[in-house]
Amino acid sequence: MTAPSPGVPSWVDLATADLGDATRFYTAMFGWTAEISGDDFGGYTTFLLNGLPVAGAGPLFGEGQPTAWSTYFAADDADAVAARVEAAGGKVLVAPFDVVDQGRMAACLDPAGAPFSVWEAGTMRGAEAFHVPGALTWNELNTRDADGAMAFYGAVFGWDYRDGVVGPLPYVICRNEGRPVAGIQLMAGDGWPDDLLPHWLVYFAVGDCDVAAEHAYRLGARVVHPPTTVAVGRFALLEDPQGGRFAILAS
């Protein structure tokens, strides 16, 4: 597998309050198998789909940290991306550091406070399956400042944009060298709690959204938004038993 293009989502992982139960839930939800790293990595778990890495999970490390999925964007130079983040008005929470020989990463916030990470690949390239049931299929920024987000991510990753049609609210397609790589959803109108912070939402592909949502519910998930048909397919918003939000999409 070649290294993913800079500025493209290449990996997602879950920081969770209960790694054991999260492993139970997601392996049953998506048919993943779990590969647990040694003590040096704090029990970090890599989820495999048909033997290929598709996502990861690890314990919470900060007091008060919520269970949440994180999106990692590929970089050919994590230090240079971190410098652009600060120059564009974002914040580098964790300065670039080496994860042994696997890669180099940094954790950041955009100007509105949405967290994301940067991954400069070493021996670990990122996910090796996309857009098939059980694999990552889309990443979406939910924010109350779409214009500010466009300016920021354009400066950091070189994205350009076009208007998209997904639901009733304005939607922006983010493009990397002309290729759609992510979306920006404006958090406006009813259905967006005032205390919901800006965040990157991860979407996993499923074969049948309704069946998958029911399966998740039986495994202990909460259905935040029921299966709904939009222009690109049928999606649902779910919350795992520890409170981690993610979406499923059948296209």
Short mmCIF file of C-alpha atoms in Angstrom, two decimals:
data_model
loop_
_atom_site.label_atom_id
_atom_site.label_comp_id
_atom_site.label_asym_id
_atom_site.label_seq_id
_atom_site.Cartn_x
_atom_site.Cartn_y
_atom_site.Cartn_z
CA MET A 1 0.00 0.00 0.00
CA THR A 2 1.35 3.44 -0.90
CA ALA A 3 1.18 6.30 1.57
CA PRO A 4 -2.12 8.22 1.46
CA SER A 5 -2.12 11.66 -0.13
CA PRO A 6 -1.41 14.53 2.28
CA GLY A 7 -4.60 16.18 3.52
CA VAL A 8 -6.73 13.06 3.13
CA PRO A 9 -8.32 11.24 6.10
CA SER A 10 -6.17 8.16 6.61
CA TRP A 11 -7.13 6.76 10.02
CA VAL A 12 -9.71 6.99 12.79
CA ASP A 13 -9.51 5.84 16.35
CA LEU A 14 -11.63 5.83 19.47
CA ALA A 15 -10.63 7.09 22.90
CA THR A 16 -12.99 5.28 25.23
CA ALA A 17 -13.86 4.98 28.91
CA ASP A 18 -14.16 1.19 28.60
CA LEU A 19 -11.86 -0.35 26.03
CA GLY A 20 -13.04 -3.88 26.77
CA ASP A 21 -16.69 -3.11 26.22
CA ALA A 22 -15.92 -0.93 23.19
CA THR A 23 -14.07 -3.91 21.69
CA ARG A 24 -17.09 -6.11 22.38
CA PHE A 25 -19.44 -3.60 20.76
CA TYR A 26 -17.49 -2.74 17.62
CA THR A 27 -16.32 -6.26 16.81
CA ALA A 28 -19.94 -7.42 17.00
CA MET A 29 -21.19 -4.33 15.16
CA PHE A 30 -18.89 -4.48 12.14
CA GLY A 31 -17.40 -7.98 12.18
CA TRP A 32 -13.99 -6.61 13.12
CA THR A 33 -11.28 -8.60 14.86
CA ALA A 34 -9.16 -6.95 17.54
CA GLU A 35 -5.38 -6.92 17.66
CA ILE A 36 -4.06 -5.64 20.98
CA SER A 37 -0.66 -3.94 21.12
CA GLY A 38 1.83 -4.44 23.92
CA ASP A 39 2.03 -2.57 27.21
CA ASP A 40 4.24 0.08 25.59
CA PHE A 41 1.15 1.28 23.72
CA GLY A 42 -1.25 1.21 26.68
CA GLY A 43 -3.34 -1.61 25.28
CA TYR A 44 -4.01 0.24 22.03
CA THR A 45 -6.22 -1.94 19.88
CA THR A 46 -6.20 -2.13 16.10
CA PHE A 47 -9.43 -3.30 14.50
CA LEU A 48 -9.09 -5.47 11.40
CA LEU A 49 -11.62 -6.14 8.66
CA ASN A 50 -10.76 -9.28 6.71
CA GLY A 51 -7.23 -8.96 8.05
CA LEU A 52 -6.79 -5.31 7.05
CA PRO A 53 -6.53 -2.45 9.59
CA VAL A 54 -9.54 -0.13 9.48
CA ALA A 55 -9.65 1.68 12.85
CA GLY A 56 -8.16 1.78 16.33
CA ALA A 57 -9.15 2.26 19.95
CA GLY A 58 -7.42 3.09 23.20
CA PRO A 59 -8.17 4.20 26.76
CA LEU A 60 -8.82 7.76 27.86
CA PHE A 61 -5.70 9.53 29.07
CA GLY A 62 -7.06 12.79 30.48
CA GLU A 63 -9.46 13.34 33.37
CA GLY A 64 -12.78 14.53 32.05
CA GLN A 65 -11.94 13.47 28.48
CA PRO A 66 -15.10 12.23 26.74
CA THR A 67 -15.32 9.02 24.75
CA ALA A 68 -14.97 10.13 21.14
CA TRP A 69 -13.77 9.13 17.69
CA SER A 70 -10.84 11.05 16.19
CA THR A 71 -10.00 11.70 12.54
CA TYR A 72 -6.37 11.63 11.38
CA PHE A 73 -5.27 13.44 8.24
CA ALA A 74 -2.28 12.18 6.31
CA ALA A 75 0.80 14.39 6.17
CA ASP A 76 4.16 14.10 4.49
CA ASP A 77 5.61 16.38 7.20
CA ALA A 78 3.70 16.52 10.50
CA ASP A 79 5.86 19.36 11.81
CA ALA A 80 5.10 21.53 8.80
CA VAL A 81 1.36 20.85 9.13
CA ALA A 82 1.49 21.73 12.85
CA ALA A 83 3.17 25.01 11.98
CA ARG A 84 0.42 25.79 9.43
CA VAL A 85 -2.25 24.96 12.03
CA GLU A 86 -0.91 27.62 14.38
CA ALA A 87 -0.35 30.13 11.58
CA ALA A 88 -3.99 29.71 10.48
CA GLY A 89 -5.40 30.32 13.97
CA GLY A 90 -5.67 26.74 15.25
CA LYS A 91 -3.97 25.21 18.27
CA VAL A 92 -1.49 22.35 18.53
CA LEU A 93 -2.54 20.39 21.62
CA VAL A 94 0.20 17.77 21.32
CA ALA A 95 3.31 18.74 19.39
CA PRO A 96 4.52 16.30 16.73
CA PHE A 97 6.15 13.21 18.22
CA ASP A 98 7.33 9.84 16.97
CA VAL A 99 5.26 6.72 17.65
CA VAL A 100 8.33 4.45 17.54
CA ASP A 101 8.79 3.53 13.87
CA GLN A 102 5.07 3.54 13.05
CA GLY A 103 4.81 7.23 12.25
CA ARG A 104 4.78 10.77 13.59
CA MET A 105 1.63 12.45 14.87
CA ALA A 106 0.27 15.68 16.28
CA ALA A 107 -3.08 16.50 17.92
CA CYS A 108 -4.71 19.82 17.05
CA LEU A 109 -7.79 22.01 17.39
CA ASP A 110 -9.25 24.11 14.62
CA PRO A 111 -10.19 27.74 15.47
CA ALA A 112 -13.73 26.70 16.47
CA GLY A 113 -12.41 24.00 18.81
CA ALA A 114 -12.95 20.84 16.72
CA PRO A 115 -10.17 18.33 17.47
CA PHE A 116 -8.32 16.44 14.77
CA SER A 117 -4.97 14.71 14.38
CA VAL A 118 -2.19 14.57 11.81
CA TRP A 119 -0.38 11.37 10.83
CA GLU A 120 2.95 11.20 9.01
CA ALA A 121 3.19 7.55 8.03
CA GLY A 122 6.09 5.32 8.92
CA THR A 123 5.63 1.57 8.99
CA MET A 124 1.94 2.14 9.79
CA ARG A 125 0.29 3.76 6.76
CA GLY A 126 -3.23 4.04 8.14
CA ALA A 127 -6.40 2.25 7.17
CA GLU A 128 -6.10 -0.23 4.32
CA ALA A 129 -9.78 -0.64 3.46
CA PHE A 130 -12.34 2.07 2.71
CA HIS A 131 -15.92 2.33 1.37
CA VAL A 132 -16.87 -1.31 2.00
CA PRO A 133 -19.20 -2.47 4.79
CA GLY A 134 -17.34 -2.20 8.08
CA ALA A 135 -14.79 0.35 6.83
CA LEU A 136 -14.50 4.12 6.98
CA THR A 137 -16.40 5.80 4.18
CA TRP A 138 -16.66 9.53 5.06
CA ASN A 139 -15.48 12.19 7.52
CA GLU A 140 -17.57 15.26 8.28
CA LEU A 141 -16.87 18.40 10.25
CA ASN A 142 -19.87 19.64 12.22
CA THR A 143 -19.28 23.32 13.01
CA ARG A 144 -21.08 26.60 13.62
CA ASP A 145 -18.53 28.51 11.52
CA ALA A 146 -18.36 26.94 8.08
CA ASP A 147 -16.66 29.95 6.50
CA GLY A 148 -13.95 29.98 9.15
CA ALA A 149 -13.47 26.23 8.77
CA MET A 150 -13.07 26.54 5.01
CA ALA A 151 -10.43 29.23 5.41
CA PHE A 152 -8.57 27.24 8.08
CA TYR A 153 -8.49 23.82 6.41
CA GLY A 154 -7.75 25.40 3.05
CA ALA A 155 -4.65 27.02 4.57
CA VAL A 156 -3.59 23.86 6.42
CA PHE A 157 -4.30 21.18 3.79
CA GLY A 158 -4.74 23.12 0.56
CA TRP A 159 -8.35 22.07 0.14
CA ASP A 160 -10.81 23.73 -2.19
CA TYR A 161 -14.57 23.48 -1.91
CA ARG A 162 -17.87 23.12 -3.68
CA ASP A 163 -21.45 23.19 -2.48
CA GLY A 164 -23.06 19.81 -1.92
CA VAL A 165 -26.56 18.46 -1.40
CA VAL A 166 -26.99 16.07 1.51
CA GLY A 167 -29.85 17.26 3.71
CA PRO A 168 -31.93 20.40 4.31
CA LEU A 169 -28.97 22.48 5.61
CA PRO A 170 -26.04 23.93 3.63
CA TYR A 171 -23.31 21.36 3.06
CA VAL A 172 -19.78 21.85 1.77
CA ILE A 173 -17.68 19.22 -0.01
CA CYS A 174 -13.96 19.50 0.77
CA ARG A 175 -11.67 18.54 -2.11
CA ASN A 176 -8.02 17.60 -2.17
CA GLU A 177 -6.57 18.04 -5.67
CA GLY A 178 -10.10 17.86 -7.05
CA ARG A 179 -11.04 14.70 -5.15
CA PRO A 180 -13.84 14.83 -2.52
CA VAL A 181 -12.28 13.87 0.83
CA ALA A 182 -14.56 15.27 3.56
CA GLY A 183 -17.63 17.36 4.26
CA ILE A 184 -18.54 20.39 6.35
CA GLN A 185 -22.00 20.46 7.93
CA LEU A 186 -23.25 23.73 9.42
CA MET A 187 -24.68 23.20 12.90
CA ALA A 188 -27.71 25.48 12.54
CA GLY A 189 -31.41 25.16 13.19
CA ASP A 190 -33.28 22.58 15.24
CA GLY A 191 -31.64 19.29 16.18
CA TRP A 192 -28.27 20.74 17.23
CA PRO A 193 -28.04 21.00 21.05
CA ASP A 194 -26.45 24.24 22.25
CA ASP A 195 -23.87 22.31 24.26
CA LEU A 196 -22.77 20.13 21.32
CA LEU A 197 -19.21 21.16 20.51
CA PRO A 198 -17.75 21.32 16.98
CA HIS A 199 -16.37 17.92 16.03
CA TRP A 200 -15.32 15.60 13.23
CA LEU A 201 -17.87 12.82 12.73
CA VAL A 202 -16.77 9.48 11.27
CA TYR A 203 -19.02 7.44 8.95
CA PHE A 204 -18.67 3.68 8.52
CA ALA A 205 -20.16 1.93 5.51
CA VAL A 206 -22.88 -0.68 6.02
CA GLY A 207 -24.86 -2.83 3.63
CA ASP A 208 -28.29 -1.98 5.08
CA CYS A 209 -28.63 1.08 7.31
CA ASP A 210 -31.87 0.02 8.98
CA VAL A 211 -30.61 -3.46 9.81
CA ALA A 212 -27.30 -2.08 11.08
CA ALA A 213 -28.99 0.53 13.28
CA GLU A 214 -31.23 -2.12 14.83
CA HIS A 215 -28.19 -4.35 15.37
CA ALA A 216 -26.34 -1.51 17.09
CA TYR A 217 -29.33 -0.85 19.35
CA ARG A 218 -29.45 -4.49 20.40
CA LEU A 219 -25.73 -4.30 21.22
CA GLY A 220 -26.34 -1.37 23.57
CA ALA A 221 -26.05 1.68 21.33
CA ARG A 222 -28.35 4.68 21.35
CA VAL A 223 -29.91 5.72 18.06
CA VAL A 224 -29.41 9.50 18.10
CA HIS A 225 -30.84 10.04 14.61
CA PRO A 226 -32.85 7.22 13.01
CA PRO A 227 -32.14 5.87 9.51
CA THR A 228 -32.85 8.64 7.02
CA THR A 229 -32.55 8.82 3.26
CA VAL A 230 -30.39 11.65 1.87
CA ALA A 231 -28.92 12.34 -1.56
CA VAL A 232 -25.93 10.04 -1.08
CA GLY A 233 -27.75 7.11 0.52
CA ARG A 234 -29.27 6.20 3.85
CA PHE A 235 -27.57 7.12 7.13
CA ALA A 236 -28.09 6.97 10.89
CA LEU A 237 -26.31 8.64 13.79
CA LEU A 238 -25.44 6.33 16.68
CA GLU A 239 -23.86 6.56 20.11
CA ASP A 240 -21.93 3.58 21.44
CA PRO A 241 -22.46 2.33 25.03
CA GLN A 242 -19.70 4.65 26.31
CA GLY A 243 -21.09 7.71 24.51
CA GLY A 244 -18.89 7.76 21.40
CA ARG A 245 -20.82 9.11 18.42
CA PHE A 246 -20.42 7.77 14.91
CA ALA A 247 -22.54 7.46 11.79
CA ILE A 248 -23.34 4.63 9.44
CA LEU A 249 -24.04 5.02 5.73
CA ALA A 250 -25.47 2.69 3.11
CA SER A 251 -24.88 4.22 -0.31
#
